[in-house]
Coordinates of C-alpha atoms (C1' of nucleotides) in Angstrom, one line a residue:
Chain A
X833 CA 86.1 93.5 96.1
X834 CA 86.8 96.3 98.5
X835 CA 89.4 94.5 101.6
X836 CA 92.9 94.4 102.0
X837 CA 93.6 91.1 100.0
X838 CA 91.2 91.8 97.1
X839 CA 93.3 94.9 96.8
X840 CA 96.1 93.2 97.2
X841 CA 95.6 90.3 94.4
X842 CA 93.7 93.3 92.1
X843 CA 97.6 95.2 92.5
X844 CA 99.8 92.5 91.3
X845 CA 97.1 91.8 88.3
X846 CA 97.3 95.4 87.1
X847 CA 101.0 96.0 87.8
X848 CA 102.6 94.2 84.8
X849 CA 99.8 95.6 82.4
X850 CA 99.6 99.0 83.4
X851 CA 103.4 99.8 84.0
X852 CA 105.1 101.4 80.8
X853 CA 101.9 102.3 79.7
X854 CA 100.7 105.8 78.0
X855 CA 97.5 107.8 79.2
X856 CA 96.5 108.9 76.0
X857 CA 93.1 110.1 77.0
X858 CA 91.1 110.4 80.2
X859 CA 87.2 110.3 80.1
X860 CA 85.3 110.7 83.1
X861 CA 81.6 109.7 82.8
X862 CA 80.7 110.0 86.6
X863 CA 82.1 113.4 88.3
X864 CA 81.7 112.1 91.7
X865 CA 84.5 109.4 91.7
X866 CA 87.4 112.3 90.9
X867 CA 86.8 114.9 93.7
X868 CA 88.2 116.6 94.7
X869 CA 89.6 117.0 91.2
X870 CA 88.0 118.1 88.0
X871 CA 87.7 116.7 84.8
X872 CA 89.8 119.1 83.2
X873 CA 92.3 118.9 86.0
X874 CA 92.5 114.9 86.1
X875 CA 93.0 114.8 82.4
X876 CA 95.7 117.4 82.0
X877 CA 97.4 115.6 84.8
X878 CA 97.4 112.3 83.4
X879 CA 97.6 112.8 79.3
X880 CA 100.8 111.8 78.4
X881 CA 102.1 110.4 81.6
X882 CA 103.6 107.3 81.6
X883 CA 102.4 104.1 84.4
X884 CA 106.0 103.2 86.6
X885 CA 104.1 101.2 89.1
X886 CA 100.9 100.2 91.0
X887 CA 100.9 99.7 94.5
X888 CA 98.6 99.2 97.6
X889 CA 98.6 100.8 100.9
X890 CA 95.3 99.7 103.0
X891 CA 92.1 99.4 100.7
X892 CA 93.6 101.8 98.2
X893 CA 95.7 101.4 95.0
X894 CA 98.2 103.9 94.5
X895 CA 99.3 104.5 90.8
X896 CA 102.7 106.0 89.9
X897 CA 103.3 108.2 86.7
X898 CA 105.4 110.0 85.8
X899 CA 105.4 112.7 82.8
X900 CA 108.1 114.7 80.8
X901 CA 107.5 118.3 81.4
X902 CA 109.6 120.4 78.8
X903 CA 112.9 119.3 80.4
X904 CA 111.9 117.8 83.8
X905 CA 110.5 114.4 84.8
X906 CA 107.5 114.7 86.7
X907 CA 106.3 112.1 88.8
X908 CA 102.1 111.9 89.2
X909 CA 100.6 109.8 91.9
X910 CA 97.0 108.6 91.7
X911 CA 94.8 107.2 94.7
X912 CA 92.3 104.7 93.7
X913 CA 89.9 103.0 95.8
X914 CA 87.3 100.4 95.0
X915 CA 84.3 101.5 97.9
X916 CA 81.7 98.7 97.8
X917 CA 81.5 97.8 93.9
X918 CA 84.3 99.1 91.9
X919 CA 86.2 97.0 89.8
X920 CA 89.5 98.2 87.7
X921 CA 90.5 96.0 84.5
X922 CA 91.7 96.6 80.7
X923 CA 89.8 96.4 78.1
X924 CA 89.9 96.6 73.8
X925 CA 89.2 99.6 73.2
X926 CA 86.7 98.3 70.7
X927 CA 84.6 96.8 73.3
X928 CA 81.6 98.5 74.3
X929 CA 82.0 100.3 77.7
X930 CA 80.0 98.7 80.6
X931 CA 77.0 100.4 81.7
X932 CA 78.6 102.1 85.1
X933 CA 81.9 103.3 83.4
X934 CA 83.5 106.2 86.3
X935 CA 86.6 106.5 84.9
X936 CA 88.1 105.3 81.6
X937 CA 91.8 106.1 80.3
X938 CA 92.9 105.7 77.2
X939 CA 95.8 103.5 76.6
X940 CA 96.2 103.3 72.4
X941 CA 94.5 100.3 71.8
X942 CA 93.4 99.4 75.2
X943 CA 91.9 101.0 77.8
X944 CA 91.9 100.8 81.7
X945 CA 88.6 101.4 83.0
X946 CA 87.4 101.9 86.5
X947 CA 83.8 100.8 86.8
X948 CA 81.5 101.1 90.1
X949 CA 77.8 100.5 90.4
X950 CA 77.6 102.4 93.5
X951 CA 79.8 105.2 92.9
X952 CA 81.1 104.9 96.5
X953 CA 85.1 104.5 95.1
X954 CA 87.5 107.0 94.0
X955 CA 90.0 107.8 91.4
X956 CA 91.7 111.1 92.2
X957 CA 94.8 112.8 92.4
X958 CA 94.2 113.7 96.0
X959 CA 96.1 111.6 98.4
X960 CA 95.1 113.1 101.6
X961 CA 93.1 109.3 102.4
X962 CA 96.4 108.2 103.0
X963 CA 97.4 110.7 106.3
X964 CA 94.6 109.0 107.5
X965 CA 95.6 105.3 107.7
X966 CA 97.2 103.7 110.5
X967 CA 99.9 100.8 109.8
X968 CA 99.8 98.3 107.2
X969 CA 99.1 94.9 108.8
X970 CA 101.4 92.6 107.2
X971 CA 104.3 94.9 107.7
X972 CA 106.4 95.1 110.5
X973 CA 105.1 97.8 111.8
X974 CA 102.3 96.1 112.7
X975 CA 103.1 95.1 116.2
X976 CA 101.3 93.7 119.0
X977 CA 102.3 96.9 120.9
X978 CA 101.0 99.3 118.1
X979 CA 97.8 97.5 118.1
X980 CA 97.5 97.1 122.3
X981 CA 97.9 100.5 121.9
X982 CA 95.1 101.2 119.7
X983 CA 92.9 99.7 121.2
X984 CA 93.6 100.3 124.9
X985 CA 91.9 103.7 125.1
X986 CA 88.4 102.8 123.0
X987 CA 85.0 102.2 123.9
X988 CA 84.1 100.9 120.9
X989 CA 83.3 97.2 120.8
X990 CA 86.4 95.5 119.2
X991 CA 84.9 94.5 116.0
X992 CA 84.5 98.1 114.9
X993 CA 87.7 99.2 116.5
X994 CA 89.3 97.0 114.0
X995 CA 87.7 98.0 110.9
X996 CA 88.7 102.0 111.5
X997 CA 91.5 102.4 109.2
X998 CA 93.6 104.5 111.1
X999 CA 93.6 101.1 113.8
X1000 CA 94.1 98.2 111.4
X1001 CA 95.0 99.8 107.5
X1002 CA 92.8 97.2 105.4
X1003 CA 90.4 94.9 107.3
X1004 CA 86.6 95.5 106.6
X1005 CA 83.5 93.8 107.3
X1006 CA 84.3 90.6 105.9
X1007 CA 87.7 90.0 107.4
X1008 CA 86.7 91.6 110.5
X1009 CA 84.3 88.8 111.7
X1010 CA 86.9 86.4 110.2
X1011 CA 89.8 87.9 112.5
X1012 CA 87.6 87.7 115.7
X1013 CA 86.3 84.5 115.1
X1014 CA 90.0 82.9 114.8
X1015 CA 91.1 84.3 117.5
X1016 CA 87.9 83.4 119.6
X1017 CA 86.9 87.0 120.8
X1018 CA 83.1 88.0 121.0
X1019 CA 83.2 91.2 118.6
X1020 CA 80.9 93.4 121.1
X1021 CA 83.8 93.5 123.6
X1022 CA 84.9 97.2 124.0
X1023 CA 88.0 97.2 122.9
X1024 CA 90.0 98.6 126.0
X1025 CA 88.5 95.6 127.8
X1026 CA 90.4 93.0 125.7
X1027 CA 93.2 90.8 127.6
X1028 CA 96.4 90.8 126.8
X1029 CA 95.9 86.7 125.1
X1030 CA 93.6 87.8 123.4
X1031 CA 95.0 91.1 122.1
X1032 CA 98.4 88.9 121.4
X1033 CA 95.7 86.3 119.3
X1034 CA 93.8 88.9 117.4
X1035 CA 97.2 90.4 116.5
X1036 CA 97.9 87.0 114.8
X1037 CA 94.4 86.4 113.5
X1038 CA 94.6 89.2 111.6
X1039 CA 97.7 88.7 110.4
X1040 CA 96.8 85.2 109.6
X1041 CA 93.3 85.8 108.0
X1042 CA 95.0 88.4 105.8
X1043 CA 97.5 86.5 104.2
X1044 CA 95.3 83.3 103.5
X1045 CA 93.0 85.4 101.7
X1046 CA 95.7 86.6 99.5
X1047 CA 97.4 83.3 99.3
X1048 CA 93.8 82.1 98.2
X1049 CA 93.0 84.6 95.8
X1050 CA 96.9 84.4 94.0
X1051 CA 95.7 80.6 93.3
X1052 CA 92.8 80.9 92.1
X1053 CA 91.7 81.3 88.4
X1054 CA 90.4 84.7 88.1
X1055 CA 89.1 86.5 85.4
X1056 CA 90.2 90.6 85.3
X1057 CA 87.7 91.0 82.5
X1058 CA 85.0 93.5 83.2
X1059 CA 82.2 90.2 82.5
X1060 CA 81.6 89.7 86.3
X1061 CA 82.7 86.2 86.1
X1062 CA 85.9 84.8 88.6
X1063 CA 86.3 88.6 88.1
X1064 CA 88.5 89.4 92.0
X1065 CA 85.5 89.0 93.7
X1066 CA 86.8 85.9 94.8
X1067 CA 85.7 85.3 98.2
X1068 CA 81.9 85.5 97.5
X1069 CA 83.0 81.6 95.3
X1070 CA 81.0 81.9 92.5
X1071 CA 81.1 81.1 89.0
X1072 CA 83.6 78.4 91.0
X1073 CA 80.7 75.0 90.8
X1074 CA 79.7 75.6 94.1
X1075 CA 83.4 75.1 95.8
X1076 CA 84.7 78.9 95.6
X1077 CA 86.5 80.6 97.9
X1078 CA 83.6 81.3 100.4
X1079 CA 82.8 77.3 100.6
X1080 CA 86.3 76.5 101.8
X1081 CA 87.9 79.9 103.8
X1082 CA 85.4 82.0 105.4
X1083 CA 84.4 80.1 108.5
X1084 CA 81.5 82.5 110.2
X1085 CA 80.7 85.6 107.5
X1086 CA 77.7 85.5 105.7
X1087 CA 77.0 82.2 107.6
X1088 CA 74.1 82.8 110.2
X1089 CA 72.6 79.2 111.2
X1090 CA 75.4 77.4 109.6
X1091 CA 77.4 75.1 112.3
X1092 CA 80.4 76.5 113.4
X1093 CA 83.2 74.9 111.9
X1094 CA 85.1 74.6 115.5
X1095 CA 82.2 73.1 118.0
X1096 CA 79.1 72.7 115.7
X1097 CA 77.0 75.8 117.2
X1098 CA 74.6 77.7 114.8
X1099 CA 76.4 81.0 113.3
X1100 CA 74.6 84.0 114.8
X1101 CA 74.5 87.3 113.0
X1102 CA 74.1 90.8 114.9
X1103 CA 74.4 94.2 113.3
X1104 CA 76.9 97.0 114.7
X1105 CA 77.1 99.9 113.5
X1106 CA 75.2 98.9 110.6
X1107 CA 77.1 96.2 109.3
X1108 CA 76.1 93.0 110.0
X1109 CA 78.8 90.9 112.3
X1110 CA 79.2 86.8 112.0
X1111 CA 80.5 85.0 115.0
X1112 CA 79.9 82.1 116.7
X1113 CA 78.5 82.7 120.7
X1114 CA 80.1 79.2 122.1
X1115 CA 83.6 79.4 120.7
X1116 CA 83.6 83.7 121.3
X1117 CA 83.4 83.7 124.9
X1118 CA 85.2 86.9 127.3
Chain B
dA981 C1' 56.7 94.3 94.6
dT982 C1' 58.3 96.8 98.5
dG983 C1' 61.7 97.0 101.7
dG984 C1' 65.8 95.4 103.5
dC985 C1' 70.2 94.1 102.6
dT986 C1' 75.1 94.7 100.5
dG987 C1' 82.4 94.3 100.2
dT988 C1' 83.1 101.7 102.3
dT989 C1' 83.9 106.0 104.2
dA990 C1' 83.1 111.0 105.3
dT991 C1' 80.4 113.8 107.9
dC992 C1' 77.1 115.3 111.1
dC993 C1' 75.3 115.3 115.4
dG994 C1' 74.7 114.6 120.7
Chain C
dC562 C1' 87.3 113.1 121.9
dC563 C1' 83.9 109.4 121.3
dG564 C1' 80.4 106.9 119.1
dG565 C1' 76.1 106.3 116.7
dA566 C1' 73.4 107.5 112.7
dT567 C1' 73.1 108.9 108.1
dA568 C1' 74.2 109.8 103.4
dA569 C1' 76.3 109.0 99.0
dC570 C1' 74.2 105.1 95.0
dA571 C1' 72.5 101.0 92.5
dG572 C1' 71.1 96.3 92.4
dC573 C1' 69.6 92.0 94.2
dC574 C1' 66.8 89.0 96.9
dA575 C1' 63.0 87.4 99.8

DNA sequence: ATGGCTGTTATCCG
DNA sequence: CCGGATAACAGCCA
């Protein structure tokens, strides 16, 4: 469920259940997902320590601890991130756990497991992803300026450009051919070649695309649940009777041959940089 | 069924 | 520095 508003929606589901909450245990079944840390590490770190809050920044959720140590509060912060698969949810502790458990932590009768067929997320102690990320795009930092700037200097086409991190903290593939699309730029433009329109529309597109998404997914019925069903995935749509989130708000991914929704045009689909890229040729002119 | 695709990112090259 | 390719991994679909 890995972009920005999937994060985003994930973050305000967890909040309320994790804060106030005691790590009683940690069990780590794949290694990979903590490093830099080790189990030992991770678990003596986190046993004991209380949940005071769970927030986003970018694709990441940041969990807040914090720990009584002899006379001293300490306060723990935890980076998670979802990579391509990973899904975090509670769960009874008497239910089975699911086949690609990473992480689990024990709450007392619960337990908040981090689960990730692909292995590609993390769950670490390590922050130093975060030095990394430029600024968050529905703050106010985010200005037209701070992104003309970004982009002024690259080579890169702009669809790219827009899904480094340290450019735009939070779009992704999805999103990325969502943002161009609205704001009718071709996504093999190098970046430094955009106009200032069109630097001034992708700045709102983005902006624009973002916040739907979230609005979308806050609406929804979702199900947090570890079954796969309505589980945050919600713009793939399914499990919805064929009118999910996909159907109704994402207008050119994953929709090669489709008519465009603007002028009628078949979707094309080219691949950069090894993701594939949705737009439509007509309505993405220079 | 074999191979190509998938929501991410770090790292390694030229 | 920049940008492209690849790797990490498992599952799904044609």
């Amino acid at each position: 469920m890995p972009e920005l508003p999937e994060v985003e929606v994930l973050v305000r589901h967890l909040a309320p259940l994790l804060t106030g909450r005691t790590v009683r245990g940690v069990s780590v079944q794949r290694k990979r997902v903590i490093r830099p840390d080790t189990r030992q590490r991770l678990a003596r770190t986190l046993v004991g320590a209380r949940f005071v809050a769970v927030e986003r920044r970018a694709k990441f959720l940041v969990f807040q601890l914090q720990r009584m140590r002899g006379r001293r509060r300490e306060s723990i912060r935890l980076l998670g991130h979802l990579g391509m698969t990973g899904r975090m949810y509670l769960l009874p502790s008497a239910v089975p756990l699911p086949r690609h458990a990473a992480v689990t932590l024990d709450l007392g009768r619960t337990r908040f497991v981090y689960e990730d067929r692909r292995y590609f997320g993390r769950f670490t102690t390590d922050l130093s992803a975060l030095d990394r990320l430029g600024e968050e795009p529905l703050s106010e930092e985010f200005t037209v300026e701070r992104l003309a700037e970004r982009l002024k200097r690259s080579s890169r086409s702009i669809k790219v450009r827009i899904m480094d991190q340290a450019v735009v903290a939070g779009i992704g593939n999805i999103y990325a051919s969502e943002a161009l699309f609205r704001a009718g730029i071709p996504p093999r433009k190098p970046a430094r070649q955009l106009t200032r329109p069109q630097v001034n529309r992708l700045h709102a597109a983005i902006r624009v695309v973002l916040r739907e998404a979230i609005d979308r997914g806050s609406t929804i019925p979702l199900d947090f649940d570890g079954t796969g069903r309505r589980d945050g995935l919600f713009y793939h749509g399914v499990a919805e009777g064929g009118s999910g989130y996909q159907q109704e708000c994402l207008l050119v991914y994953d929709r090669e041959g489709d008519p465009c929704t603007s002028c009628g045009r078949a979707i094309k689909r080219i691949v950069q940089a090894a993701r594939s890229t949705y737009y439509c040729a007509a309505c993405q002119r220079n």
